[in-house]
Coordinates of C-alpha atoms and ligand atoms in Angstrom, one line a residue:
M1 CA 215.7 141.8 203.9
P2 CA 218.9 143.8 204.6
I3 CA 222.2 142.4 203.4
I4 CA 225.2 142.8 205.7
T5 CA 228.5 142.8 203.8
Y6 CA 231.4 141.8 206.1
R7 CA 234.8 140.5 205.2
N8 CA 233.9 140.2 201.5
D9 CA 230.9 138.0 202.2
N10 CA 227.1 138.8 202.2
F11 CA 224.8 137.8 205.0
V12 CA 221.0 138.1 205.1
C13 CA 219.8 139.8 208.2
E14 CA 216.4 138.6 209.5
T15 CA 213.6 141.1 210.4
G16 CA 214.3 142.5 213.9
E17 CA 217.7 140.9 214.1
T18 CA 220.7 142.9 215.3
V19 CA 223.8 143.1 213.1
L20 CA 225.8 141.2 215.8
D21 CA 223.2 138.4 216.0
C22 CA 223.2 138.1 212.2
L23 CA 227.0 137.7 212.1
L24 CA 227.1 135.2 215.0
R25 CA 224.2 133.2 213.4
H26 CA 226.3 133.0 210.3
K27 CA 229.3 131.8 212.4
Q28 CA 231.3 134.9 211.7
E29 CA 234.0 136.0 214.2
A30 CA 232.9 139.1 215.9
P31 CA 234.0 140.2 219.3
S32 CA 231.3 140.9 221.9
S33 CA 230.7 140.9 225.6
C34 CA 227.6 142.6 227.2
R35 CA 225.5 142.5 224.0
S36 CA 223.4 145.3 225.3
G37 CA 225.1 148.5 224.1
V38 CA 227.2 149.1 227.2
C39 CA 230.7 147.7 226.9
Q40 CA 231.6 148.7 223.3
S41 CA 233.5 145.4 222.8
C42 CA 231.7 144.8 219.5
L43 CA 232.5 148.3 218.0
M44 CA 232.5 148.2 214.2
Q45 CA 232.5 150.8 211.4
N46 CA 229.8 151.2 208.8
L47 CA 231.4 152.0 205.5
N48 CA 228.2 153.4 204.0
G49 CA 227.7 156.4 206.2
T50 CA 225.6 156.7 209.3
P51 CA 224.2 153.5 210.8
P52 CA 220.4 153.3 210.9
S53 CA 219.5 153.7 214.5
N54 CA 220.8 156.4 216.8
T55 CA 220.9 154.2 219.8
S56 CA 223.6 152.1 218.1
Q57 CA 225.9 155.1 218.5
N58 CA 225.1 155.9 222.1
G59 CA 228.1 156.5 224.3
I60 CA 230.6 156.5 221.3
K61 CA 232.8 159.5 221.0
D62 CA 231.5 162.2 218.6
T63 CA 234.5 161.8 216.3
F64 CA 234.0 158.1 216.0
Q65 CA 230.3 158.6 215.4
A66 CA 231.1 160.9 212.5
Q67 CA 233.2 158.1 211.0
G68 CA 230.3 155.6 211.1
Y69 CA 231.4 153.7 214.2
F70 CA 228.5 151.9 215.9
L71 CA 227.6 149.0 218.2
P72 CA 226.3 146.0 216.2
C73 CA 224.8 144.4 219.3
V74 CA 222.0 147.1 219.4
C75 CA 221.8 147.9 215.7
I76 CA 218.9 146.6 213.7
P77 CA 219.6 147.4 210.1
T78 CA 216.9 149.2 208.0
G79 CA 218.9 148.7 204.7
D80 CA 222.0 147.1 203.4
M81 CA 225.2 147.7 205.3
E82 CA 228.9 147.3 204.6
I83 CA 230.8 146.9 207.8
C84 CA 234.3 146.2 209.1
Q85 CA 236.2 145.8 212.3
P86 CA 237.5 149.1 213.6
N87 CA 241.0 150.2 212.9
R88 CA 242.3 149.7 216.5
D89 CA 244.9 152.4 215.9
A90 CA 242.2 154.9 215.1
V91 CA 240.2 154.0 218.2
G92 CA 243.0 154.6 220.6
K93 CA 244.8 151.2 221.1
T94 CA 247.5 151.3 223.8
I95 CA 249.8 148.8 225.2
A96 CA 250.2 148.5 228.9
K97 CA 252.6 146.5 231.1
I98 CA 251.5 144.7 234.3
L99 CA 253.2 146.4 237.3
S100 CA 251.6 144.4 240.1
K101 CA 248.9 141.9 241.0
T102 CA 247.5 141.9 244.6
M103 CA 244.5 140.0 245.9
L104 CA 242.1 142.4 247.7
N105 CA 239.9 139.5 248.9
N106 CA 239.5 135.8 247.8
D107 CA 238.1 136.7 244.4
V108 CA 239.2 140.3 243.5
L109 CA 242.5 141.1 242.1
R110 CA 244.0 144.6 242.1
L111 CA 245.9 144.9 238.8
T112 CA 248.1 147.9 238.2
L113 CA 249.3 148.6 234.7
Q114 CA 251.7 151.1 233.1
C115 CA 250.5 152.5 229.8
A116 CA 253.2 152.9 227.2
D117 CA 251.6 156.1 225.8
V118 CA 249.8 159.1 227.2
F119 CA 246.4 157.8 228.3
N120 CA 243.8 160.4 229.1
F121 CA 241.1 159.0 231.4
R122 CA 238.9 160.0 234.3
A123 CA 238.6 157.7 237.3
G124 CA 235.4 155.8 236.9
Q125 CA 235.6 155.3 233.2
F126 CA 236.3 151.9 231.8
I127 CA 238.8 150.4 229.4
S128 CA 238.6 147.3 227.2
V129 CA 241.2 144.6 227.7
H130 CA 242.0 142.6 224.5
R131 CA 243.3 139.1 224.9
P132 CA 245.6 138.0 222.0
D133 CA 242.9 135.6 220.6
G134 CA 240.4 138.5 220.2
L135 CA 238.4 138.2 223.4
I136 CA 237.5 141.6 224.8
R137 CA 236.1 142.6 228.2
S138 CA 235.6 145.9 230.0
Y139 CA 237.1 146.9 233.4
S140 CA 236.6 150.1 235.3
I141 CA 239.4 152.4 236.3
A142 CA 239.8 152.6 240.0
N143 CA 242.5 155.3 240.3
R144 CA 242.8 159.0 239.6
N145 CA 244.6 160.2 236.5
N146 CA 247.8 161.8 237.8
S147 CA 249.4 161.8 234.3
S148 CA 251.8 158.9 235.2
G149 CA 250.0 156.5 232.8
I150 CA 249.3 154.1 235.6
L151 CA 245.9 152.4 235.7
E152 CA 244.4 150.4 238.5
L153 CA 241.7 147.8 237.8
H154 CA 239.8 145.5 240.2
V155 CA 239.1 142.2 238.5
R156 CA 236.8 139.6 240.1
R157 CA 237.4 136.0 239.1
L158 CA 234.1 134.6 237.7
P159 CA 233.8 130.8 237.8
G160 CA 234.6 129.6 234.3
G161 CA 235.2 133.3 233.3
Q162 CA 237.5 133.4 230.2
M163 CA 239.0 136.9 230.6
S164 CA 239.0 137.1 234.4
G165 CA 240.5 133.6 234.6
W166 CA 243.2 134.7 232.1
I167 CA 244.0 137.9 234.0
H168 CA 244.2 136.0 237.4
D169 CA 246.1 133.0 236.3
V170 CA 248.1 133.8 233.2
L171 CA 249.2 137.4 233.3
I172 CA 252.3 138.0 235.4
D173 CA 254.3 141.2 236.3
G174 CA 255.8 142.5 233.1
S175 CA 253.2 140.9 230.8
R176 CA 251.9 143.2 228.1
V177 CA 248.2 143.7 227.3
E178 CA 246.4 145.6 224.7
L179 CA 243.8 148.2 225.8
T180 CA 241.3 150.4 224.1
G181 CA 239.3 153.2 225.6
P182 CA 238.6 154.9 227.9
S183 CA 234.8 154.9 227.6
G184 CA 231.9 155.8 229.7
N185 CA 230.4 158.8 231.4
C186 CA 230.4 157.7 235.0
F187 CA 233.0 160.1 236.5
Y188 CA 233.3 163.2 238.7
I189 CA 233.1 166.6 237.1
P190 CA 234.6 169.3 239.3
S191 CA 231.6 171.6 239.7
D192 CA 229.0 172.3 242.3
I193 CA 231.6 171.4 245.0
D194 CA 229.1 171.9 247.8
G195 CA 226.5 169.5 246.4
G196 CA 226.0 166.0 247.7
L197 CA 227.4 162.8 246.0
L198 CA 225.8 159.5 246.7
L199 CA 227.7 156.4 245.4
I200 CA 226.2 152.9 245.5
G201 CA 228.1 149.9 244.3
T202 CA 228.1 146.1 244.6
G203 CA 231.1 143.8 244.2
T204 CA 233.8 145.3 241.9
G205 CA 231.4 148.2 241.3
L206 CA 233.5 149.6 244.0
A207 CA 236.4 150.1 241.6
P208 CA 234.9 153.1 239.7
L209 CA 233.3 154.5 242.8
A210 CA 236.6 154.5 244.8
G211 CA 238.2 156.3 241.9
I212 CA 235.4 158.8 241.8
V213 CA 235.6 159.5 245.6
N214 CA 239.4 160.1 245.4
D215 CA 239.0 162.3 242.4
A216 CA 236.2 164.4 244.1
L217 CA 238.3 164.7 247.3
M218 CA 241.4 165.7 245.4
H219 CA 239.3 168.4 243.6
G220 CA 238.3 169.8 247.0
H221 CA 234.7 168.7 246.9
N222 CA 233.1 170.1 250.0
G223 CA 229.6 168.6 250.1
P224 CA 228.8 165.3 251.6
I225 CA 230.2 162.2 249.8
R226 CA 228.5 159.0 250.8
L227 CA 229.7 155.6 249.6
Y228 CA 227.6 152.5 250.1
H229 CA 229.4 149.3 249.1
G230 CA 227.3 146.1 249.2
S231 CA 228.0 142.4 249.1
W232 CA 226.2 139.2 250.1
Q233 CA 228.8 138.3 252.8
P234 CA 231.5 140.3 254.7
E235 CA 234.1 138.4 252.7
G236 CA 232.8 139.9 249.5
L237 CA 233.8 143.4 250.6
Y238 CA 237.3 144.8 250.1
L239 CA 239.3 148.0 250.5
I240 CA 237.7 148.3 253.9
E241 CA 240.7 149.7 255.8
E242 CA 241.7 152.1 253.0
L243 CA 238.2 153.5 252.9
Q244 CA 237.9 153.8 256.6
K245 CA 241.2 155.7 256.7
L246 CA 240.0 158.0 254.0
A247 CA 236.7 158.6 255.9
A248 CA 238.8 159.4 259.1
K249 CA 240.8 162.0 257.1
H250 CA 237.9 163.7 255.3
T251 CA 234.9 164.6 257.5
N252 CA 232.6 165.1 254.5
F253 CA 233.3 161.5 253.3
E254 CA 231.3 158.6 254.7
Y255 CA 231.9 154.9 253.9
V256 CA 229.1 152.5 254.6
P257 CA 229.9 148.8 254.1
C258 CA 226.6 146.7 253.7
V259 CA 226.1 143.0 253.7
D260 CA 223.0 140.8 253.3
Q261 CA 224.3 138.2 255.8
N262 CA 226.6 137.9 258.8
A263 CA 227.2 141.7 259.2
L264 CA 230.1 142.5 261.4
D265 CA 229.6 145.3 264.0
F266 CA 230.9 148.1 261.7
M267 CA 228.7 147.0 258.7
K268 CA 225.1 147.5 258.0
A269 CA 222.8 144.6 257.4
G270 CA 220.8 144.7 254.2
R271 CA 221.1 145.7 250.5
A272 CA 223.4 148.7 249.9
D273 CA 220.9 150.5 247.6
Q274 CA 218.0 150.0 250.1
I275 CA 220.1 151.3 253.0
A276 CA 221.5 154.2 251.0
F277 CA 218.0 155.4 249.9
R278 CA 216.6 154.9 253.4
E279 CA 219.4 157.1 254.8
N280 CA 219.3 159.7 252.0
A281 CA 215.7 160.1 251.1
N282 CA 215.9 163.6 249.5
L283 CA 218.2 163.5 246.5
K284 CA 217.2 166.8 244.9
S285 CA 220.3 168.4 243.4
W286 CA 222.5 165.4 244.4
R287 CA 224.7 163.5 242.0
V288 CA 224.2 159.8 242.2
F289 CA 226.7 157.2 240.9
L290 CA 225.6 153.5 240.5
C291 CA 228.0 150.7 239.5
G292 CA 227.9 146.9 239.6
H293 CA 225.1 144.4 239.3
P294 CA 222.9 145.3 236.4
E295 CA 219.7 144.6 238.3
M296 CA 220.8 146.8 241.2
V297 CA 221.8 149.6 238.9
K298 CA 218.5 149.4 237.0
S299 CA 216.3 149.5 240.2
A300 CA 218.5 152.1 242.0
R301 CA 218.4 154.4 239.0
K302 CA 214.6 154.4 239.2
Q303 CA 214.6 154.8 243.0
A304 CA 217.1 157.7 242.9
F305 CA 214.9 159.5 240.4
L306 CA 211.8 159.0 242.5
L307 CA 213.7 160.5 245.5
G308 CA 214.4 163.7 243.5
A309 CA 217.7 163.2 241.6
S310 CA 217.5 164.5 238.1
M311 CA 218.1 161.9 235.4
S312 CA 221.0 163.9 234.0
R313 CA 222.7 163.7 237.4
I314 CA 222.5 159.9 237.7
Y315 CA 225.6 158.2 236.4
A316 CA 225.6 154.5 236.0
D317 CA 227.7 151.6 234.8
P318 CA 225.9 148.3 234.8
F319 CA 228.6 145.5 234.8
V320 CA 226.8 143.4 232.3
V321 CA 228.7 140.1 231.7
S322 CA 228.5 138.1 228.5
K323 CA 225.5 135.9 227.9
P324 CA 225.4 132.8 225.8
F325 CA 224.4 133.4 222.2
D326 CA 220.7 132.8 221.5
S327 CA 219.6 133.3 225.1
N328 CA 217.7 136.1 226.8
I329 CA 219.3 135.2 230.2
M330 CA 221.2 138.0 231.9
I331 CA 223.9 136.2 233.8
Ligands
FAD401 C1 231.1 148.9 231.8 C2 231.6 147.7 232.4 C3 232.6 147.7 233.4 C4 233.0 146.6 234.1 N1 233.9 146.7 235.1 C5 234.4 145.6 235.7 C6 235.3 145.7 236.8 O1 235.8 146.8 237.2 N2 235.7 144.6 237.4 C7 235.2 143.3 237.0 O2 235.6 142.3 237.6 N3 234.3 143.2 236.0 C8 233.9 144.3 235.4 N4 233.0 144.2 234.3 C9 232.6 142.8 233.9 C10 233.7 142.3 232.9 O3 233.7 143.1 231.7 C11 233.5 140.8 232.4 O4 232.2 140.7 232.0 C12 233.8 139.9 233.6 O5 235.1 140.0 234.0 C13 233.5 138.4 233.1 O6 234.3 138.2 232.0 P1 234.9 136.7 231.7 O7 235.4 136.7 230.3 O8 235.8 136.4 232.8 O9 233.6 135.8 231.9 P2 232.8 135.1 230.7 O10 233.6 134.0 230.1 O11 232.3 136.2 229.8 O12 231.6 134.5 231.6 C14 230.8 135.3 232.4 C15 230.0 134.4 233.3 O13 229.0 133.8 232.5 C16 229.1 132.4 232.6 N5 228.9 131.9 231.2 C17 229.5 132.4 230.1 N6 229.1 131.7 229.0 C18 228.2 130.8 229.4 C19 227.4 129.9 228.8 N7 227.5 129.6 227.4 N8 226.5 129.2 229.5 C20 226.4 129.4 230.8 N9 227.1 130.3 231.5 C21 228.0 131.0 230.8 C22 230.5 132.1 233.0 O14 230.5 130.9 233.8 C23 230.8 133.3 233.9 O15 230.3 133.1 235.2 C24 232.5 145.3 233.7 C25 231.6 145.2 232.7 C26 231.1 146.4 232.0 C27 230.1 146.3 230.9

C-alpha cells in the first residue's frame, strides 16, 4: 500500500483512500473545507513530481500544476508520495484590511476589504480566507476589479459555522486577514456581446452572479442578461433594490427574485432554477452561470445542457460547505 511522507513521518494509505483522508485518519493537521475538489483549501505540493490522478490538479493554475501542486481531498495515490504544505508566498498570499461590514439581510454580511498588494481577479472568482489558527474557507468575489485592490464578499452566517461566525463576530473595521487566490473559472469573458447570459443563484450564490452582471454591463454586453435569485423566504433575498435599479438602468438586464414561500408581489413563487428554465427554454449559444447550493448547481447544470447550452458554456460554483470527517453527508 502507498506510503505518504508528510512532515518527516510516514503514513500508510489504505486502498481507495484519498491523501487527505489518510492524513486525517492519522490525526495529522491538514486544512480542508469542501473535501470534493472545489475550494482548494487543502492544496498541497507533491515533492516527487506529478501527482497520480489528473483530477487532483483540476482547477489549479498551470504554473502550480507544473510544480506538483494538487488537491489531496480528491487524490488517491497509486504509489508512495512525499508531500508538504504549500509555500503560501508562492501561491499568492496577500494581506487585506477590513474596510467595512454591513448587514445585507439578517444573515448575510457585506464585507469590503482593501488588499495590500495588487490583486488580479475577475468578479465571480473566489478567494480563500485564512484564519490565524489555520482554518481556511472560500468566498466569492462580488465586485468588479477596478484595480483599486478592493474586494467585496457576501458572507452568510451558518449556525455553528466556524469561519462565518468569526467573520461576523470577531473581525472589525481595520482587522487584517490573510487571503489566497483568486481561483475558479466562473466569470464573464468579454466576447460574444450579443449572446444571452442566464444566471441562477441561491443564497450567497448571488455574490459572484452580481459581480458577473456588473462586469458584463461594464464591458458593454448587449445581449439579454437574466438573473434569477432564489431563496426559501423573502427575508433570504438581498440586494433587491440595487438590482432593481440596475435593471431600470439597463434594458437588457432582467432581475427575477424567486421564493418558495410567501412571495411578495414583485417576486416569483417557486424555485429559481425551475422558473429560470421555464422562462428560458432554449439555451442554445447562451452562457449559463450557476452558483450556490450544490444540489441546485448539479441539477441545473444538467437541465441547462438538456435545454441546449453547451457544457463549455456552463460555468458553475457549488458552495460546498465542510462535512464532518468520516461521513458521506453533504451538509
Ligand atoms: C467555491 C466556493 C465559494 C463560496 N462562496 C461563498 C460566499 O460567497 N459566501 C458564503 O457565505 N459562503 C461561501 N462558500 C461557503 C464557505 O466557504 C463556507 O463553507 C461557509 O462560510 C461555512 O463555513 P464555516 O466555517 O462558517 O462553517 P463550518 O464550521 O465549516 O460548518 C458548516 C456547516 O456544517 C455544520 N457542521 C460542521 N461540522 C459539523 C459536524 N461535525 N457535525 C454536524 N454539522 C457540522 C455547521 O453547523 C455548519 O452549519 C463558498 C464555498 C465554495 C466551495
